Coordinates of C-alpha atoms and ligand atoms in Angstrom, one line a residue:
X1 CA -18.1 39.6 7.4
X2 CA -17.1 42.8 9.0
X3 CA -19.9 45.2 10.7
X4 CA -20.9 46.4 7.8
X5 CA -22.0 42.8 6.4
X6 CA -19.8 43.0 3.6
X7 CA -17.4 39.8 3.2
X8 CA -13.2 40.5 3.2
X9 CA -13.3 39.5 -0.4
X10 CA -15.9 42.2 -1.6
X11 CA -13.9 45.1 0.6
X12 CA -10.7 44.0 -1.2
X13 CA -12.6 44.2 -4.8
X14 CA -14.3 47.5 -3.8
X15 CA -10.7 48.8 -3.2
X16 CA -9.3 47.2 -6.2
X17 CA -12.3 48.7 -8.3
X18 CA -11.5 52.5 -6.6
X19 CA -8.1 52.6 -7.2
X20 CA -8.7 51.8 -11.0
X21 CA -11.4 54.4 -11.2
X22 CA -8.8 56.6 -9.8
X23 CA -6.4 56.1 -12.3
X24 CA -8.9 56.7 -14.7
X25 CA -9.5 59.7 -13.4
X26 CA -6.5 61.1 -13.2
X27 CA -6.0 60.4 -16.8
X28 CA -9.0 62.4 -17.7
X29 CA -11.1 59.4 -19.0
X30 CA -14.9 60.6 -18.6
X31 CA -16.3 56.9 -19.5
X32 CA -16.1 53.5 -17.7
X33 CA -13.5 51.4 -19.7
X34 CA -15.7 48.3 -20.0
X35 CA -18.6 48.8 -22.7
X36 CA -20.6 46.6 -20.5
X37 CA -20.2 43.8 -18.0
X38 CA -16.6 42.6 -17.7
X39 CA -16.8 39.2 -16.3
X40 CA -19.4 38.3 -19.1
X41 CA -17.3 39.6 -21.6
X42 CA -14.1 37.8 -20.1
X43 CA -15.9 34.9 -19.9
X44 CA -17.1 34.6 -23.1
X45 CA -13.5 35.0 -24.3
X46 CA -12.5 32.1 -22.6
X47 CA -15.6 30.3 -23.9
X48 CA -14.3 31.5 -27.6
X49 CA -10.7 30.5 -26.8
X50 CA -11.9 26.8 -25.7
X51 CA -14.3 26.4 -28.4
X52 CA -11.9 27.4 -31.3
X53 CA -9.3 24.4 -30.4
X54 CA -9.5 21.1 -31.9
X55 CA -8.7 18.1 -29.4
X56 CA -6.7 15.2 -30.6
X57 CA -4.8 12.1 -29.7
X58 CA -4.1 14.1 -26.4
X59 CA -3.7 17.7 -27.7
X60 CA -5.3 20.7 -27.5
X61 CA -4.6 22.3 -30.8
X62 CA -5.0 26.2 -32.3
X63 CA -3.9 26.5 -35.4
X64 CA -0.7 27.9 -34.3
X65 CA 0.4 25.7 -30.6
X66 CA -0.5 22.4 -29.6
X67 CA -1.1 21.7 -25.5
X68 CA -1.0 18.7 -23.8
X69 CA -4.9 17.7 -23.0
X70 CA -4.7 16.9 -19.5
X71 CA -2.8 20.8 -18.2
X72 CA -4.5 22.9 -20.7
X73 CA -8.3 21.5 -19.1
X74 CA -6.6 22.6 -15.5
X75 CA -5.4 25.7 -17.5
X76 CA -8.4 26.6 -18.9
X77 CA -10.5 25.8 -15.6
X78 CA -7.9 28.0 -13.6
X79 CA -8.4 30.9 -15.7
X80 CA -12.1 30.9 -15.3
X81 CA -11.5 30.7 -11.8
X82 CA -9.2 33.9 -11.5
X83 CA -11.8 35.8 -14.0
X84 CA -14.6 35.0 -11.6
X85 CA -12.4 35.5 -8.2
X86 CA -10.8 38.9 -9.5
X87 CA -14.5 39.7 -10.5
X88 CA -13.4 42.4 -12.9
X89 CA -15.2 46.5 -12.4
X90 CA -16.1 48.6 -14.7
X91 CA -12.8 49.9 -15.3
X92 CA -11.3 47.3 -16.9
X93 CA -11.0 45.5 -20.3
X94 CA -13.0 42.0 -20.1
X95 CA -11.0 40.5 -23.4
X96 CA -8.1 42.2 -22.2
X97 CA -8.6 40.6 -18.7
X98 CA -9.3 37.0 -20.2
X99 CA -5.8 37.1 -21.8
X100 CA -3.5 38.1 -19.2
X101 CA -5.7 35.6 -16.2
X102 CA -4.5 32.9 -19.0
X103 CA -1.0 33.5 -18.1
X104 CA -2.0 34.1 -14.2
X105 CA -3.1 30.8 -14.5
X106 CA -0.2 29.5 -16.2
X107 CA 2.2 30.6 -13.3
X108 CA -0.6 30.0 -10.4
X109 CA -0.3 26.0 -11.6
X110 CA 3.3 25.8 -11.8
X111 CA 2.8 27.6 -7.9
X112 CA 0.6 25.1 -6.8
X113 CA 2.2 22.1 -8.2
X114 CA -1.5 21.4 -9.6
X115 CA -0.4 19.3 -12.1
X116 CA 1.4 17.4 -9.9
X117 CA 0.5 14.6 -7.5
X118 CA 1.5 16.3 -4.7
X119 CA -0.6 20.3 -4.8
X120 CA 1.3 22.8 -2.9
X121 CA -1.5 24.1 -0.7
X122 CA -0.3 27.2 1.2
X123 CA 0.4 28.4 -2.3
X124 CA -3.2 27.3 -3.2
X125 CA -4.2 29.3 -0.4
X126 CA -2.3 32.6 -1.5
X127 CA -3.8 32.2 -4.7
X128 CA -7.3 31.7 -3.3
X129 CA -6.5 35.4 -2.3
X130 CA -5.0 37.1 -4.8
X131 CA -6.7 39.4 -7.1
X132 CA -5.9 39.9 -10.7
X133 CA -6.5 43.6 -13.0
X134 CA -5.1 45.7 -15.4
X135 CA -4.9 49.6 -14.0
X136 CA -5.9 52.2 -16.2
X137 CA -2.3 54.4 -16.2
X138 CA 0.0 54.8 -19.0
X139 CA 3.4 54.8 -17.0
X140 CA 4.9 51.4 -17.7
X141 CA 4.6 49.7 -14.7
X142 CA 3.0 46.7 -12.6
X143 CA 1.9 46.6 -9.0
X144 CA 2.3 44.2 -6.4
X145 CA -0.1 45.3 -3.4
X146 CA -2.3 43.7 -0.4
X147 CA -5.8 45.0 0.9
X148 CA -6.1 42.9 4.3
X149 CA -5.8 39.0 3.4
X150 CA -5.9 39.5 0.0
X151 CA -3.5 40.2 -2.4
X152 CA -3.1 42.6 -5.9
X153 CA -1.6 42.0 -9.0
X154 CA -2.2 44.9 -11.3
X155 CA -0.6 45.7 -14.5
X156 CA -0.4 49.0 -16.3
X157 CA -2.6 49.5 -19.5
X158 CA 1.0 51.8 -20.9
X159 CA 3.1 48.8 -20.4
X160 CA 1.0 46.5 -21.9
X161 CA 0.5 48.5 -24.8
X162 CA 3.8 49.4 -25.0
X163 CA 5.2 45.7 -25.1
X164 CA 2.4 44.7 -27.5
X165 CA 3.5 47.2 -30.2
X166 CA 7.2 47.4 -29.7
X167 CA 6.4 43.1 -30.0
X168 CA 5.0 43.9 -33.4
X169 CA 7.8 45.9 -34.7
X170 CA 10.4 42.9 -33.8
X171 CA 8.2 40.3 -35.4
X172 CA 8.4 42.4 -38.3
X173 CA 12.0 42.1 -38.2
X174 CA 12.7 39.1 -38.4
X175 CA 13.1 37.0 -41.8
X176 CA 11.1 34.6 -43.0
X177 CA 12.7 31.2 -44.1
X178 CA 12.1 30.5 -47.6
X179 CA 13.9 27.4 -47.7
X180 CA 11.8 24.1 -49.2
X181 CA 12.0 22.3 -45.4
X182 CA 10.4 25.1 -43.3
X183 CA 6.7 26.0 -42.7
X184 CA 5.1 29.7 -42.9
X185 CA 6.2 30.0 -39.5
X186 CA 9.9 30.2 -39.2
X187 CA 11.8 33.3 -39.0
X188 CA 15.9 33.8 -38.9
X189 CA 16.4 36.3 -36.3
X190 CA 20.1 37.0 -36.1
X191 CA 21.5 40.4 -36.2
X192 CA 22.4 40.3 -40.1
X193 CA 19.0 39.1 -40.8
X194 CA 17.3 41.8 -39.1
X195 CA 19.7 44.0 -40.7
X196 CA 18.7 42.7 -44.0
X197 CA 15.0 43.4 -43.5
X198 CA 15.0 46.8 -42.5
X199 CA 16.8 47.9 -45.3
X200 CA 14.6 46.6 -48.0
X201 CA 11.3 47.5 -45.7
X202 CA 11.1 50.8 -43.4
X203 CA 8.0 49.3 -41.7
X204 CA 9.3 48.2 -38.2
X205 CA 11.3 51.1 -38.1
X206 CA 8.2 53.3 -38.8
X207 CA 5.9 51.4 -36.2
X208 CA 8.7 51.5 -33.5
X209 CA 9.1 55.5 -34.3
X210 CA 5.4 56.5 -33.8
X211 CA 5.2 53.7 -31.1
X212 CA 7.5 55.7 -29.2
X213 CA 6.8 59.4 -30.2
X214 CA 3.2 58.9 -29.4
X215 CA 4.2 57.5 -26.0
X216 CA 6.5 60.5 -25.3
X217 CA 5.0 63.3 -26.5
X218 CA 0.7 62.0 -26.3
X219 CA 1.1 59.6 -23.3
X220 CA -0.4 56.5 -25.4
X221 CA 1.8 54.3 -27.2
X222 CA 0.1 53.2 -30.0
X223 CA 0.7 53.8 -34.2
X224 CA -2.7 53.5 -34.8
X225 CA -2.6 53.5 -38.8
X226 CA -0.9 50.0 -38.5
X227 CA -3.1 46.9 -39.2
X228 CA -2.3 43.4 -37.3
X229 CA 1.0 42.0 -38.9
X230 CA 0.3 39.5 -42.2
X231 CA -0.5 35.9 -41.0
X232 CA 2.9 34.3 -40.8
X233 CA 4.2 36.8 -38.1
X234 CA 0.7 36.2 -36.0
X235 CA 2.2 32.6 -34.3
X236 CA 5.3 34.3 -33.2
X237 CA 3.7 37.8 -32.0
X238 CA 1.7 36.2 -29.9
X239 CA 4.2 33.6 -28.4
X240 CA 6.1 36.8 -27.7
X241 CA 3.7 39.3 -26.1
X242 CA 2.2 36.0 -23.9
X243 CA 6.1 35.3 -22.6
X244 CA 6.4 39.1 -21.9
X245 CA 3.1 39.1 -20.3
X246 CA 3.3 35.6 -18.5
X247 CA 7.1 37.3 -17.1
X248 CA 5.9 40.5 -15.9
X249 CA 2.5 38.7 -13.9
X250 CA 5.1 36.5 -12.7
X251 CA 7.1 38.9 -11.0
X252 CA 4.0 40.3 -9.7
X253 CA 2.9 37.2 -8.2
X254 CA 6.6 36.7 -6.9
X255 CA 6.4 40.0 -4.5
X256 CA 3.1 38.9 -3.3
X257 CA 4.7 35.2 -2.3
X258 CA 7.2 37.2 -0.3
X259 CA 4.7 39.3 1.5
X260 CA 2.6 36.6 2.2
X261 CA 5.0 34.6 3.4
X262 CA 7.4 36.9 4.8
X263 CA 10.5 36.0 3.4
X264 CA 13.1 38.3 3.4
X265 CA 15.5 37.7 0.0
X266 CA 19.4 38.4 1.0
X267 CA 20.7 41.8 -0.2
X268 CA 19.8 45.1 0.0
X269 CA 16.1 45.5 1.3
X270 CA 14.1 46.7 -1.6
X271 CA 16.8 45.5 -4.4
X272 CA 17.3 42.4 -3.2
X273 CA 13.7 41.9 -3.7
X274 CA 13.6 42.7 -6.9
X275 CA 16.5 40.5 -8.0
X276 CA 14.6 37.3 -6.2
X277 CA 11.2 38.6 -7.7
X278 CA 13.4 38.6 -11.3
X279 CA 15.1 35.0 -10.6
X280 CA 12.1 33.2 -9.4
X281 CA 9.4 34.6 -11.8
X282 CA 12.3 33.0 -14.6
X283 CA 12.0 29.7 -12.8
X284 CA 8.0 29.9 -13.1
X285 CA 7.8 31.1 -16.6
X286 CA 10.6 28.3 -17.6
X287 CA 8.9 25.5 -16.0
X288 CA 4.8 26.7 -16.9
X289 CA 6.6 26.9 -20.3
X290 CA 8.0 23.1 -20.3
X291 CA 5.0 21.7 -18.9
X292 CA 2.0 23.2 -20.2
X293 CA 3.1 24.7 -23.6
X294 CA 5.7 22.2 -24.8
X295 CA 8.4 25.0 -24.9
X296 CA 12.2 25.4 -24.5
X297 CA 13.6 27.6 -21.8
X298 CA 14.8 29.8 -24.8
X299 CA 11.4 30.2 -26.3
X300 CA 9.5 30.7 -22.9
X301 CA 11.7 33.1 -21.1
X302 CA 12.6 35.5 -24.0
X303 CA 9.9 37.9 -22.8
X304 CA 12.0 38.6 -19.4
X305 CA 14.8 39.7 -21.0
X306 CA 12.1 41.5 -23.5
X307 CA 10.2 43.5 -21.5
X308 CA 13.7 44.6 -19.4
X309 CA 15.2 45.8 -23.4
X310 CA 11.4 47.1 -23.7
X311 CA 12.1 49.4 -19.9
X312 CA 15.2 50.4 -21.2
X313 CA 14.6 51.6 -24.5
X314 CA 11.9 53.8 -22.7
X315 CA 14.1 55.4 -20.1
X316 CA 16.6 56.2 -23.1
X317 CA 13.9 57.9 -25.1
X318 CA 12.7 59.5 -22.2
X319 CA 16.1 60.9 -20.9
X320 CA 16.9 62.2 -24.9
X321 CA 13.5 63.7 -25.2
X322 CA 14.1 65.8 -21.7
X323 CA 18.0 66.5 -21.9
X324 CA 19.5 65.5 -25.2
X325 CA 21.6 62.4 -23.8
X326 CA 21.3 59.5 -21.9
X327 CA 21.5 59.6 -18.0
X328 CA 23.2 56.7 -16.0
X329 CA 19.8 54.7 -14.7
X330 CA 19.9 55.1 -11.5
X331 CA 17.0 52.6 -10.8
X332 CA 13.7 53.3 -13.7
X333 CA 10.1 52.8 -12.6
X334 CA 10.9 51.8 -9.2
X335 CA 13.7 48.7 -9.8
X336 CA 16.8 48.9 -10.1
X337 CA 19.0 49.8 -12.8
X338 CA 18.2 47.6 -16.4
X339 CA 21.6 46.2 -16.8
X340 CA 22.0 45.1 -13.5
X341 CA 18.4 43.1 -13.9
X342 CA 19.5 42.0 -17.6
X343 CA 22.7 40.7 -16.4
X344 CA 21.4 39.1 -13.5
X345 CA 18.7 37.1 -15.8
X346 CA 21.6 36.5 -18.1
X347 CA 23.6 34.6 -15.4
X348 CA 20.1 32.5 -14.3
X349 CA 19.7 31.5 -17.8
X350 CA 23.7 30.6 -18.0
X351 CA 24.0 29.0 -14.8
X352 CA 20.6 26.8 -14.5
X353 CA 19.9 26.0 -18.5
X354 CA 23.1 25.3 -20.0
X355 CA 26.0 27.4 -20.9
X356 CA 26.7 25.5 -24.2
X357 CA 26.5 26.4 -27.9
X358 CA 23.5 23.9 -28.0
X359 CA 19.6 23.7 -29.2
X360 CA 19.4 25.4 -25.6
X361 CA 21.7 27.9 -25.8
X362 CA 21.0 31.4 -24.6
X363 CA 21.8 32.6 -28.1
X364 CA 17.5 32.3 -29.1
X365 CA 16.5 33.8 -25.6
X366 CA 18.0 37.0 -26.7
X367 CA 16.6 37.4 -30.5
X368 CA 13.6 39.4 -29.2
X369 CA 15.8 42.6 -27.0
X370 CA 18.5 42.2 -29.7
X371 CA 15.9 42.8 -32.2
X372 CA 14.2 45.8 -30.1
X373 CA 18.2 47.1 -29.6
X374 CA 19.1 46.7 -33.5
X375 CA 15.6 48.6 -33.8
X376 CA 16.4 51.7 -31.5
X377 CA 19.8 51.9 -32.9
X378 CA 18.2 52.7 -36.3
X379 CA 15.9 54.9 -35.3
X380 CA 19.1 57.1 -33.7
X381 CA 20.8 56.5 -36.9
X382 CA 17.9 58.2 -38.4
X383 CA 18.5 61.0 -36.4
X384 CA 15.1 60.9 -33.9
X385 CA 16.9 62.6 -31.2
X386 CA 16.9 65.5 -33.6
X387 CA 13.2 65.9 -34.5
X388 CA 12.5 66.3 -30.3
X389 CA 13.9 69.5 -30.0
X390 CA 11.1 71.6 -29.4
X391 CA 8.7 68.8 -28.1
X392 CA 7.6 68.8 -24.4
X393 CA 7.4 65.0 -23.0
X394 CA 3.5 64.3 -22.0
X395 CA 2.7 65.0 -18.1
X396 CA 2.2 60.9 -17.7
X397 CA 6.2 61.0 -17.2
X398 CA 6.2 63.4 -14.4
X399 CA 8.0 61.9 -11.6
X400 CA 9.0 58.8 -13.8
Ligands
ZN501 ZN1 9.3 44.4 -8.8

């Protein structure tokens, strides 16, 4: 307690909860994002989430993954504790909250070895401080920062929104296998595929167009006259946005791990970071991946090398919308240049997974940015650049 009797914990909230009113501010946003309390709302989520699984011989199953009993109770009792430790204000989205403290809670475990007979407990102890929130800006970006002891991992509404729509429009992509030996959930997802869908069905290209206009030129990425996908494409959407998602929390959580416990990562001093903060969050997504979801290293870490072709299909748009050609990137929203980060990633996956032409090859990692790539090549086929002429990009991207 502090002389004004208020504990270290409730001064770290108070200046998590101002800096998200801030940002709501400064977008012009009148009304408190949360309809009512948060926390109740995120925790009756997570009560929704638990009570729709079926448990069996060992499994937690949804109609779409299957978990193994024993992690999934520690994951679901993890994510109830982050909900209730990051108490959310009324600035942020209690559902929205519930999902992303699920993949917090994913990488937290894999941290702390929790599963494990041997619990790491200085992570434990970081964790016990760190405070989890989504912050009401539209730039696409996530925050590592530190109030005191305690620790922030905040991630911007923009890039969330961005990754979840720009995620829709690959899904739609992709092919579904027809063939007498596959289920409704199987998709072909190489290039000629891909190619084949979006010239019978303008769809993806449509979503991905407006997607990225509206983020331009009205500062919200969203093409709101599109419905959710048709069931088939809902088990790999989601396995997509939550790698993206678990990736980007990840990195978060890796800056915070170096603050906390000082360690400096070789290199330059702020790149260098990055490139650690890159590497390692792969290791945690990988491994929570393996252990608690039953999932390749090609499955689980697709949304790192997503949400990097997500980044730079944004700074290309931008840099056409504002001069009519691509710039060199000279180091977008803060990190350093894409390719360099993509490459580096690249060389992780190459060097720690297996370099073969196997069941593990990189080849599946890559489907989703491909996808995104073959998607934004399109739309420049189509001649987008040209219908920006006379549009002004939205004030969010000043300074970005
Ligand atoms: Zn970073």
């Amino acid at each position: 307690m502090n002389s004004s009797g208020r504990s270290p914990r409730d001064l770290a909230l108070a200046a998590l909860h101002k800096q998200q009113l801030e940002a709501r501010a400064r977008l012009g946003v009148a009304t408190f994002i949360s309809k009512g309390d948060a926390l109740e709302a995120a925790l009756k989520r997570a009560d929704v989430r638990e009570r729709e699984c079926v448990i069996r011989d060992g499994y937690v199953q949804t109609p779409a993954f299957k978990y193994p009993e024993r992690t999934e109770r520690l994951r679901w009792a993890r994510t109830r504790n982050i909900l209730l430790r990051s108490s959310p204000g009324p600035d942020e989205d209690g559902n929205y909250l519930e999902m992303i403290a699920r993949q917090a809670a994913s990488i937290e475990m894999i941290l702390c070895q929790e599963h494990t007979d041997q619990p790491n407990q200085r992570s434990q102890e970081l964790c016990d401080h760190l405070l989890l929130g989504t912050l009401p800006t539209l730039q696409p970006s996530a925050f590592a920062r530190r109030h005191g002891d305690f620790h922030f991992v905040q991630i911007s509404a923009g890039l969330m929104e961005f990754a979840y729509q720009s995620s829709k429009a690959v899904v739609l992509s992709w092919k579904p296998m027809n063939g007498p030996e596959s289920n409704r959930s199987e998709f072909k997802c190489e290039p000629e595929d891909v190619q084949s869908v979006l010239s019978k069905n303008p769809l993806p290209l449509q979503l991905m167009r407006l997607t990225i206009e509206n983020y331009l030129f009205d500062g919200w990425p969203r093409a709101t006259a599109y419905a959710p996908p048709p069931i088939n494409y809902q088990a790999p959407l989601e396995l997509l946005i939550n790698c993206t998602e678990r990736f980007i929390i990840a990195h978060e959580y890796c800056h915070n791990l170096y603050d906390a416990f000082d360690i400096v990562p070789p290199g330059d001093p702020l790149r260098g970071e990055e490139f650690a903060a890159d590497v390692l969050a792969f290791h945690l997504v990988a491994e929570s991946g393996f252990c608690l979801d039953r999932l390749p290293p090609n499955v689980s870490t697709q949304g790192a090398y997503f949400v990097l072709a997500s980044l730079g299909v944004i700074h290309m748009a931008l840099d056409l919308a504002r001069y009519g050609e691509v710039r060199e990137d000279l180091g977008f929203a803060g990190h350093p240049p894409i390719k360099q980060r993509l490459q580096v990633l690249r060389e992780c996956y190459l060097q720690t997974v297996t370099r073969e032409d196997s069941d593990l090859s990189i080849r599946a990692v890559l489907f989703a940015a491909e996808t995104l790539d073959l998607l934004w090549r399109g739309l420049l086929d189509d001649g987008i650049v040209a219908r920006w002429r006379d549009r002004v990009v939205h004030p969010i991207w000043a300074g970005v």
